[in-house]
Coordinates of C-alpha atoms in Angstrom, one line a residue:
Chain R
M953 CA 63.1 196.8 7.2
R954 CA 66.6 198.0 7.4
T955 CA 67.5 200.3 10.7
E956 CA 71.1 200.4 10.6
I957 CA 73.2 202.2 8.0
A958 CA 75.8 204.2 9.5
G959 CA 79.1 204.2 6.8
E960 CA 77.3 202.6 4.5
D961 CA 76.0 203.6 0.7
V962 CA 72.5 203.7 0.4
W963 CA 70.0 205.5 -1.2
L964 CA 66.6 207.2 -0.2
I965 CA 63.0 205.7 -1.3
D966 CA 60.1 207.4 -1.2
Y967 CA 61.6 210.4 1.3
S968 CA 63.5 213.0 2.1
D969 CA 63.2 213.5 5.5
W970 CA 65.5 212.6 8.5
G971 CA 62.0 212.0 10.6
Q972 CA 61.8 209.0 8.0
A973 CA 65.4 207.2 7.9
P974 CA 66.6 205.2 10.1
K975 CA 68.1 206.7 13.6
D976 CA 71.7 206.5 12.2
A977 CA 71.4 207.8 8.6
K978 CA 73.2 211.6 8.7
K979 CA 76.1 208.6 9.8
A980 CA 76.0 206.4 5.8
N981 CA 76.6 208.4 2.9
I982 CA 73.3 209.6 1.0
R983 CA 74.4 208.9 -3.0
G984 CA 70.7 209.2 -4.0
I985 CA 67.1 209.7 -3.4
V986 CA 63.8 208.5 -5.4
D987 CA 60.8 210.4 -4.5
H988 CA 57.4 212.0 -5.2
H989 CA 56.9 214.1 -1.8
K990 CA 57.7 217.3 -1.2
L991 CA 61.0 218.4 -0.3
G992 CA 62.0 217.2 3.2
D993 CA 64.7 218.6 4.9
I994 CA 67.5 216.2 4.4
T995 CA 71.2 217.5 3.2
T996 CA 74.2 216.1 2.2
A997 CA 78.0 216.5 2.3
E998 CA 78.7 214.9 -1.1
P999 CA 76.9 215.7 -4.4
L1000 CA 74.3 212.6 -5.0
E1001 CA 71.2 211.7 -7.9
C1002 CA 68.5 213.1 -7.0
W1003 CA 65.3 211.3 -8.8
I1004 CA 61.8 213.7 -7.3
R1005 CA 58.8 213.7 -9.8
P1006 CA 55.6 215.1 -8.9
V1007 CA 53.8 211.7 -9.8
G1008 CA 51.4 209.1 -8.2
C1009 CA 53.9 206.7 -6.8
S1010 CA 58.1 206.0 -6.4
C1011 CA 58.2 202.8 -8.8
T1012 CA 56.8 205.7 -11.7
I1013 CA 59.7 206.8 -10.9
V1014 CA 62.4 204.0 -10.9
Y1015 CA 60.4 202.4 -14.2
S1016 CA 61.8 205.7 -16.0
M1017 CA 64.8 204.9 -14.4
Y1018 CA 65.4 202.6 -16.3
Q1019 CA 63.7 203.1 -19.2
A1020 CA 67.0 205.9 -18.9
A1021 CA 69.5 203.8 -18.5
N1022 CA 67.9 201.4 -21.0
I1023 CA 67.3 198.0 -18.8
T1024 CA 64.0 195.9 -19.6
P1025 CA 62.7 195.3 -15.7
S1026 CA 62.2 191.2 -15.5
K1027 CA 58.8 190.1 -14.9
E1028 CA 59.0 190.0 -11.4
A1029 CA 60.1 194.0 -11.1
A1030 CA 57.6 194.5 -13.3
T1031 CA 55.2 192.6 -10.9
L1032 CA 56.0 194.6 -8.1
M1033 CA 56.1 197.9 -9.5
L1034 CA 52.6 197.9 -11.4
G1035 CA 51.1 196.5 -7.8
A1036 CA 52.8 199.9 -6.1
I1037 CA 51.5 202.2 -8.8
L1038 CA 48.1 201.0 -8.6
S1039 CA 49.0 200.4 -5.1
D1040 CA 49.4 204.6 -4.4
T1041 CA 47.3 205.6 -6.8
V1042 CA 44.2 203.7 -6.0
K1043 CA 44.0 202.8 -9.0
F1044 CA 44.6 205.7 -11.3
N1045 CA 41.8 208.0 -8.6
S1046 CA 44.6 209.8 -5.9
P1047 CA 45.0 212.9 -6.6
T1048 CA 49.0 212.6 -7.2
F1049 CA 47.9 210.0 -10.3
T1050 CA 49.1 211.4 -13.4
P1051 CA 49.3 210.6 -17.0
V1052 CA 52.7 209.1 -16.0
D1053 CA 51.9 207.1 -13.5
R1054 CA 49.5 205.4 -16.3
E1055 CA 51.9 205.3 -18.7
A1056 CA 54.4 203.1 -16.4
A1057 CA 51.7 200.8 -15.5
E1058 CA 50.8 200.1 -18.8
A1059 CA 54.1 199.6 -19.9
L1060 CA 54.4 197.6 -16.6
A1061 CA 51.6 195.7 -16.9
L1062 CA 53.0 194.2 -20.5
L1063 CA 56.2 192.9 -19.3
A1064 CA 54.5 191.4 -15.9
G1065 CA 52.2 189.4 -18.7
V1066 CA 49.6 191.3 -17.0
E1067 CA 46.0 191.7 -19.3
D1068 CA 43.6 193.1 -17.1
I1069 CA 45.0 195.9 -14.8
D1070 CA 42.1 196.2 -13.2
A1071 CA 41.5 192.9 -11.8
F1072 CA 44.7 193.0 -11.1
A1073 CA 44.2 196.2 -8.7
D1074 CA 40.7 194.7 -7.4
E1075 CA 42.2 191.5 -6.4
Q1076 CA 45.4 193.6 -4.5
F1077 CA 42.8 195.9 -3.2
A1078 CA 41.3 193.0 -1.6
A1079 CA 44.4 191.0 -0.2
K1080 CA 44.9 194.5 1.4
S1081 CA 41.7 194.4 3.1
D1082 CA 41.7 191.6 4.1
V1083 CA 42.8 192.5 8.1
A1084 CA 40.9 191.0 10.1
S1085 CA 43.4 189.2 11.2
V1086 CA 45.8 191.9 11.9
P1087 CA 46.0 193.3 15.5
A1088 CA 45.2 196.2 15.9
D1089 CA 48.5 197.5 17.6
E1090 CA 50.4 196.5 14.3
L1091 CA 47.3 198.0 12.5
V1092 CA 47.6 201.8 13.5
L1093 CA 51.7 201.6 12.6
R1094 CA 50.3 200.0 8.7
D1095 CA 52.1 202.6 6.1
Q1096 CA 52.8 204.9 8.6
K1097 CA 54.9 208.2 8.0
V1098 CA 55.7 210.2 10.7
Y1099 CA 56.6 214.3 10.2
E1100 CA 58.0 217.3 12.5
I1101 CA 56.2 220.2 12.2
N1102 CA 57.3 222.8 14.4
G1103 CA 58.7 220.3 17.0
K1104 CA 55.2 219.0 16.5
Q1105 CA 55.2 215.2 15.8
F1106 CA 52.3 214.0 13.3
A1107 CA 52.4 209.6 13.3
I1108 CA 50.0 209.3 10.2
A1109 CA 49.1 205.8 8.7
Q1110 CA 47.1 204.8 6.4
L1111 CA 44.9 202.2 5.4
E1112 CA 43.1 201.5 1.8
L1113 CA 40.1 199.1 2.4
T1114 CA 37.8 198.1 0.3
S1115 CA 35.3 198.5 3.0
V1116 CA 36.2 200.6 6.6
K1117 CA 33.0 198.8 7.9
P1118 CA 34.6 196.1 8.8
V1119 CA 37.8 198.3 10.4
L1120 CA 34.9 200.7 12.3
A1121 CA 33.7 197.8 14.7
R1122 CA 37.1 197.1 16.1
L1123 CA 37.1 201.0 17.4
D1124 CA 36.8 199.9 20.9
E1125 CA 40.6 198.6 20.3
L1126 CA 41.9 200.9 17.6
E1127 CA 41.5 203.6 20.3
T1128 CA 43.7 201.8 22.9
A1129 CA 46.4 200.9 20.7
L1130 CA 46.0 204.8 19.2
V1131 CA 46.4 206.5 23.2
A1132 CA 49.4 203.7 23.8
L1133 CA 51.2 205.1 20.2
K1134 CA 50.7 208.6 21.1
Q1135 CA 52.0 208.2 24.6
A1136 CA 55.0 206.1 24.0
N1137 CA 56.3 208.3 21.6
N1138 CA 55.6 211.3 23.0
Y1139 CA 53.5 212.3 19.2
H1140 CA 51.2 215.6 19.1
T1141 CA 49.2 213.8 16.7
A1142 CA 48.3 210.1 16.2
L1143 CA 46.1 209.7 13.4
V1144 CA 45.2 206.2 11.7
L1145 CA 43.7 207.0 8.0
L1146 CA 41.0 204.5 7.3
T1147 CA 40.7 205.8 3.2
D1148 CA 37.7 203.7 1.0
I1149 CA 39.0 203.1 -1.8
T1150 CA 35.4 202.2 -3.2
T1151 CA 34.0 205.5 -2.0
L1152 CA 37.4 207.4 -1.9
N1153 CA 36.3 208.7 1.1
S1154 CA 38.7 208.4 4.1
T1155 CA 38.1 208.1 8.0
G1156 CA 40.6 209.4 10.3
L1157 CA 40.6 208.2 13.9
I1158 CA 42.7 210.4 15.9
C1159 CA 44.4 210.8 19.4
S1160 CA 46.1 214.2 19.7
D1161 CA 46.9 217.4 21.7
E1162 CA 44.5 219.2 19.3
A1163 CA 42.3 216.7 17.9
A1164 CA 39.0 219.5 17.2
L1165 CA 42.2 221.6 15.3
V1166 CA 43.7 218.6 13.5
A1167 CA 39.9 217.8 12.0
S1168 CA 39.0 221.2 11.6
T1169 CA 41.9 222.2 9.5
L1170 CA 41.0 218.8 7.6
G1171 CA 38.3 220.4 6.8
G1172 CA 36.7 217.0 9.0
T1173 CA 33.5 217.0 11.1
I1174 CA 35.0 215.5 14.6
E1175 CA 33.1 213.0 16.6
G1176 CA 35.0 210.9 19.7
S1177 CA 38.1 210.2 18.0
V1178 CA 36.7 209.7 14.5
I1179 CA 36.7 212.2 12.1
D1180 CA 34.8 212.0 8.6
L1181 CA 36.8 213.4 5.9
P1182 CA 35.2 212.7 2.2
G1183 CA 36.9 213.2 -0.7
V1184 CA 40.0 212.6 1.4
V1185 CA 42.0 209.9 -0.6
S1186 CA 46.1 211.6 -0.5
R1187 CA 47.5 211.9 2.7
K1188 CA 50.3 213.3 0.9
K1189 CA 48.1 216.8 -1.2
Q1190 CA 45.0 216.3 1.2
V1191 CA 46.4 215.9 4.8
M1192 CA 50.0 217.2 4.6
P1193 CA 49.9 220.4 3.2
P1194 CA 47.1 221.9 5.2
L1195 CA 48.5 220.2 8.5
Q1196 CA 51.9 222.1 7.6
R1197 CA 49.6 225.6 7.0
E1198 CA 48.0 225.5 9.9
F1199 CA 51.0 224.2 12.6
D1200 CA 54.1 225.7 10.8
V1201 CA 53.9 229.3 12.8
A1202 CA 57.8 229.2 12.6
Chain C
M470 CA 69.1 238.4 -12.4
R471 CA 66.0 238.1 -10.3
T472 CA 65.8 238.8 -6.8
E473 CA 62.2 238.8 -6.3
I474 CA 59.9 236.1 -6.5
A475 CA 57.3 235.4 -4.1
G476 CA 54.3 234.0 -5.0
E477 CA 55.8 232.9 -8.1
D478 CA 56.2 229.5 -9.6
V479 CA 59.9 228.9 -10.0
W480 CA 62.5 226.3 -10.7
L481 CA 66.3 226.8 -8.8
I482 CA 69.1 225.9 -11.2
D483 CA 71.9 225.0 -9.2
Y484 CA 71.2 225.1 -5.9
S485 CA 69.6 223.6 -3.6
D486 CA 70.3 225.7 -0.1
W487 CA 68.1 229.0 0.9
G488 CA 71.5 231.0 1.6
Q489 CA 72.2 231.1 -2.3
A490 CA 68.0 231.9 -3.3
P491 CA 66.7 235.1 -3.6
K492 CA 66.1 236.6 -0.2
D493 CA 61.6 236.0 -0.8
A494 CA 62.3 232.4 -2.1
K495 CA 60.6 230.9 0.9
K496 CA 57.2 232.8 -0.3
A497 CA 57.7 231.4 -3.8
N498 CA 56.5 228.3 -5.1
I499 CA 59.7 226.0 -6.2
R500 CA 58.2 223.6 -9.0
G501 CA 61.9 222.2 -9.4
I502 CA 66.1 222.1 -9.1
V503 CA 68.1 221.3 -11.3
D504 CA 71.7 220.8 -9.5
H505 CA 74.2 218.6 -9.3
H506 CA 76.0 219.9 -5.8
K507 CA 75.6 218.3 -2.3
L508 CA 71.5 218.7 -1.2
G509 CA 71.1 221.6 0.8
D510 CA 68.7 222.9 3.2
I511 CA 65.6 224.3 0.8
T512 CA 62.3 222.3 1.7
T513 CA 59.3 222.8 -0.2
A514 CA 55.1 222.0 1.1
E515 CA 54.3 220.4 -2.3
P516 CA 55.7 217.9 -4.2
L517 CA 58.4 219.1 -7.0
E518 CA 60.7 218.0 -10.1
C519 CA 64.3 217.4 -8.9
W520 CA 67.3 216.6 -11.7
I521 CA 69.9 216.3 -9.5
R522 CA 73.6 214.7 -10.8
P523 CA 76.7 214.0 -9.4
V524 CA 77.9 215.3 -13.0
G525 CA 80.3 219.2 -13.7
C526 CA 77.8 220.9 -14.7
S527 CA 74.2 221.7 -14.6
C528 CA 73.9 222.4 -18.4
T529 CA 75.2 218.4 -18.7
I530 CA 71.6 218.0 -16.4
V531 CA 69.5 220.1 -17.9
Y532 CA 71.1 218.6 -21.5
S533 CA 70.0 215.3 -20.3
M534 CA 66.6 217.2 -19.9
Y535 CA 65.8 218.0 -23.2
Q536 CA 66.5 214.4 -24.7
A537 CA 64.2 213.0 -21.7
A538 CA 61.7 215.3 -23.1
N539 CA 62.7 214.4 -27.0
I540 CA 63.7 217.8 -28.0
T541 CA 66.8 218.9 -29.4
P542 CA 68.3 222.7 -28.5
S543 CA 68.4 225.4 -30.6
K544 CA 72.1 226.1 -31.8
E545 CA 71.9 229.4 -29.2
A546 CA 71.2 226.7 -26.1
A547 CA 73.3 224.1 -27.0
T548 CA 76.4 227.2 -27.5
L549 CA 75.8 228.3 -24.3
M550 CA 75.0 224.5 -22.7
L551 CA 78.5 223.7 -24.5
G552 CA 79.7 226.8 -22.8
A553 CA 79.0 225.9 -19.3
I554 CA 79.9 222.8 -19.4
L555 CA 83.3 223.2 -20.9
S556 CA 84.1 226.4 -17.9
D557 CA 82.3 224.7 -15.2
T558 CA 84.3 221.1 -15.9
V559 CA 87.6 222.9 -16.9
K560 CA 87.5 221.5 -20.2
F561 CA 87.3 217.9 -18.1
N562 CA 89.6 218.5 -15.8
S563 CA 88.1 219.5 -12.8
P564 CA 87.1 216.4 -10.0
T565 CA 83.7 216.9 -10.9
F566 CA 84.5 216.0 -14.2
T567 CA 82.2 212.6 -15.5
P568 CA 82.1 211.0 -18.9
V569 CA 78.6 211.5 -19.0
D570 CA 79.5 216.0 -19.2
R571 CA 81.6 214.9 -22.2
E572 CA 79.3 213.3 -24.2
A573 CA 76.5 215.8 -23.7
A574 CA 79.3 218.5 -24.5
E575 CA 79.9 216.0 -28.1
A576 CA 76.2 216.3 -28.5
L577 CA 75.7 220.0 -28.0
A578 CA 79.2 220.9 -29.8
L579 CA 77.6 219.1 -33.3
L580 CA 74.4 221.1 -32.6
A581 CA 76.0 224.9 -32.1
G582 CA 78.0 224.1 -34.9
V583 CA 81.5 223.7 -33.2
E584 CA 83.8 222.1 -34.8
D585 CA 87.1 222.5 -31.9
I586 CA 85.5 221.9 -28.4
D587 CA 89.2 222.2 -27.3
A588 CA 89.5 225.9 -29.0
F589 CA 86.3 226.9 -28.3
A590 CA 87.3 226.5 -24.5
D591 CA 90.4 227.8 -24.5
E592 CA 88.4 231.0 -26.3
Q593 CA 86.6 231.5 -23.3
F594 CA 88.5 231.4 -20.8
A595 CA 90.6 233.7 -22.4
A596 CA 87.7 236.5 -22.6
K597 CA 86.7 235.4 -18.8
S598 CA 90.5 235.9 -18.1
D599 CA 90.2 239.6 -19.5
V600 CA 89.7 241.2 -16.0
A601 CA 92.2 243.9 -16.0
S602 CA 89.0 247.0 -16.5
V603 CA 86.9 244.8 -13.9
P604 CA 86.9 247.0 -10.8
A605 CA 88.4 244.9 -7.5
D606 CA 84.9 244.9 -5.7
E607 CA 83.3 243.0 -8.6
L608 CA 86.1 240.6 -9.0
V609 CA 85.3 239.3 -5.1
L610 CA 81.8 239.1 -6.0
R611 CA 82.8 236.7 -9.3
D612 CA 80.6 233.5 -9.5
Q613 CA 80.7 233.8 -5.1
K614 CA 78.6 231.2 -3.3
V615 CA 77.7 231.8 0.2
Y616 CA 77.4 228.7 2.6
E617 CA 76.1 228.7 6.4
I618 CA 77.5 226.4 8.1
N619 CA 77.1 226.4 12.1
G620 CA 75.6 229.8 11.9
K621 CA 79.2 230.4 9.8
Q622 CA 78.4 232.9 7.0
F623 CA 81.0 231.8 4.4
A624 CA 81.3 233.5 0.9
I625 CA 83.5 231.8 -1.6
A626 CA 84.2 233.2 -4.9
Q627 CA 85.8 231.9 -8.0
L628 CA 87.7 232.9 -10.7
E629 CA 88.5 230.5 -13.5
L630 CA 92.3 232.0 -15.4
T631 CA 94.5 231.6 -17.5
S632 CA 97.0 232.8 -15.3
V633 CA 96.4 234.4 -11.4
K634 CA 99.2 236.7 -12.3
P635 CA 97.7 239.6 -14.1
V636 CA 95.3 239.6 -11.1
L637 CA 97.3 238.9 -7.5
A638 CA 99.4 242.1 -9.4
R639 CA 96.2 243.8 -8.0
L640 CA 96.4 242.4 -4.2
D641 CA 96.3 245.3 -2.5
E642 CA 92.8 246.4 -4.6
L643 CA 91.3 242.8 -3.9
E644 CA 91.9 242.8 -0.6
T645 CA 90.7 246.4 0.2
A646 CA 87.3 245.1 -1.9
L647 CA 87.2 241.6 0.6
V648 CA 87.9 243.3 4.1
A649 CA 84.7 245.7 3.2
L650 CA 82.9 242.9 1.3
K651 CA 83.3 240.9 4.9
Q652 CA 82.7 243.6 7.0
A653 CA 79.3 244.6 4.8
N654 CA 78.0 240.9 5.0
N655 CA 79.3 240.2 9.1
Y656 CA 80.5 236.8 6.9
H657 CA 83.1 234.8 9.0
T658 CA 85.4 234.2 5.8
A659 CA 85.5 236.0 2.8
L660 CA 87.4 233.9 0.1
V661 CA 88.1 234.7 -3.6
L662 CA 89.6 231.7 -4.8
L663 CA 91.9 232.8 -8.6
T664 CA 91.6 229.2 -10.0
D665 CA 94.8 228.7 -13.2
I666 CA 93.1 226.3 -15.3
T667 CA 96.3 225.9 -17.3
T668 CA 98.0 224.4 -14.1
L669 CA 95.1 223.2 -12.4
N670 CA 96.2 224.9 -9.1
S671 CA 94.6 227.6 -7.2
T672 CA 95.5 230.7 -4.9
G673 CA 93.3 231.8 -2.3
L674 CA 92.9 235.4 -1.1
I675 CA 90.9 235.0 2.0
C676 CA 90.0 237.8 4.9
S677 CA 88.5 235.5 7.6
D678 CA 88.0 235.3 11.1
E679 CA 90.2 232.1 11.9
A680 CA 91.9 232.1 8.4
A681 CA 95.1 230.1 9.4
L682 CA 92.7 227.7 10.1
V683 CA 90.2 227.9 6.9
A684 CA 94.2 227.6 5.4
S685 CA 95.1 224.7 6.8
T686 CA 91.9 222.8 6.5
L687 CA 92.4 223.0 2.7
G688 CA 95.7 222.0 3.2
G689 CA 97.1 225.2 2.2
T690 CA 100.2 227.4 2.9
I691 CA 98.9 231.2 3.8
E692 CA 101.1 233.6 4.3
G693 CA 99.2 237.1 4.8
S694 CA 96.2 237.1 2.7
V695 CA 97.5 234.3 0.5
I696 CA 97.0 230.9 0.8
D697 CA 98.7 229.0 -1.6
L698 CA 95.9 225.9 -2.6
P699 CA 97.9 223.4 -5.1
G700 CA 96.1 221.0 -7.1
V701 CA 92.5 222.6 -6.0
V702 CA 89.7 223.6 -8.8
S703 CA 87.1 222.6 -7.9
R704 CA 85.0 224.7 -5.2
K705 CA 82.5 222.0 -4.7
K706 CA 84.9 219.5 -4.4
Q707 CA 87.6 220.0 -2.7
V708 CA 86.9 223.0 -0.9
M709 CA 83.4 223.0 0.4
P710 CA 83.2 219.3 1.9
P711 CA 87.2 219.9 4.3
L712 CA 85.2 222.9 5.2
Q713 CA 81.6 221.5 5.7
R714 CA 83.3 218.4 7.8
E715 CA 86.2 221.5 10.3
F716 CA 83.3 223.9 11.2
D717 CA 80.0 222.0 11.5
V718 CA 80.4 221.0 14.8
A719 CA 77.1 220.5 15.1

């Protein structure tokens, strides 16, 4: 990942918050944004191009940009975009999923030469779930997004797994990594969502100044550092909005 | 114009700043934004749809939305959108103008039954220039946008005219209205751009805490309340960016 972009022409993909951008992003020329989240706090000094849609995956939007430009994605690009849509929408099951995502995925599958979308998705999820050899301090950073609400920083990582058991078996190790992560960055909350894409439930591991409040805000029950979050699969739709409402007392 | 939108589902057209929205906009559900300006400070709690493009007119974008949805605009809608594009781009002469605006205008002219785009534009500009019967306190508000830069409010109105002389003949009246406007709203700057769409120059009338600094920032020469702004036609591209750079010392 690029971390220095000052003075460069850039497009931001999958976020519109300064907090998620490289530290020097305010000195870059932001020419465009492709995103499917809530509108963040980024502002620009010049007119730009924004493709922001309430769909399940930024790649669904990228595919519509290909269409608008009358360009056919290469097989490689189509394969990557299909994988992204299936991952982001948890194989068309996330509450962020829309029919537009399915249309894009089906068109991309044709271009990618993928005949069985379901099998392709399962293979991808199995590969992503194989985290036995990944150190705990990497796992707690996986797909991490840091949100600032009313001056408090919430770092929320997410692992999509075919089963959460092998990861929960490493609870001690993960707790140590979470505590270290929170302290090093002075976060209000460090949270890892272990999302079971088979049962469509999540388990949260948390280290927070207000762990009980975070748990109750998310409708979950907490025991030690573990929050049971039945039915929660989408950070964007099921985790961020309630946290925003609870903690944004501005 | 609607001024109360709390609790309602809304789309914002032609801006993305809280300062330009109805006062209770933070309590509305912002579902989408169509705009062609720099990205402003509006944020949302939920994912939304943004169609933001660096083109000359928001109606150029609205036309592309019709196309994306495979809907043909009615004759009435096409006529209004054509008029907006010709006005915003000063008949394809503004620095914000892009070839996409011309394509949209030509397609809309066909739908609107307008054979001579040039004549249609001239007729519209003549009608807009006929401001003899419009009171000064209305004129200083025409097409007004209020920008906040580093805590200072800049209210900038714009009149597009086939000749600025009849308006400049009413200078005393306009100065009185500008002073009243600035004081009533505690603006840092109240500025009216009289844009001559024949010569493509502007004359600014200003009442400001720092009139000389505003004038020099815009590359103009000031005499009393009148700033000569040769070559300036676009508030968005030629007025706002230099003001932003000069006054945003955050």
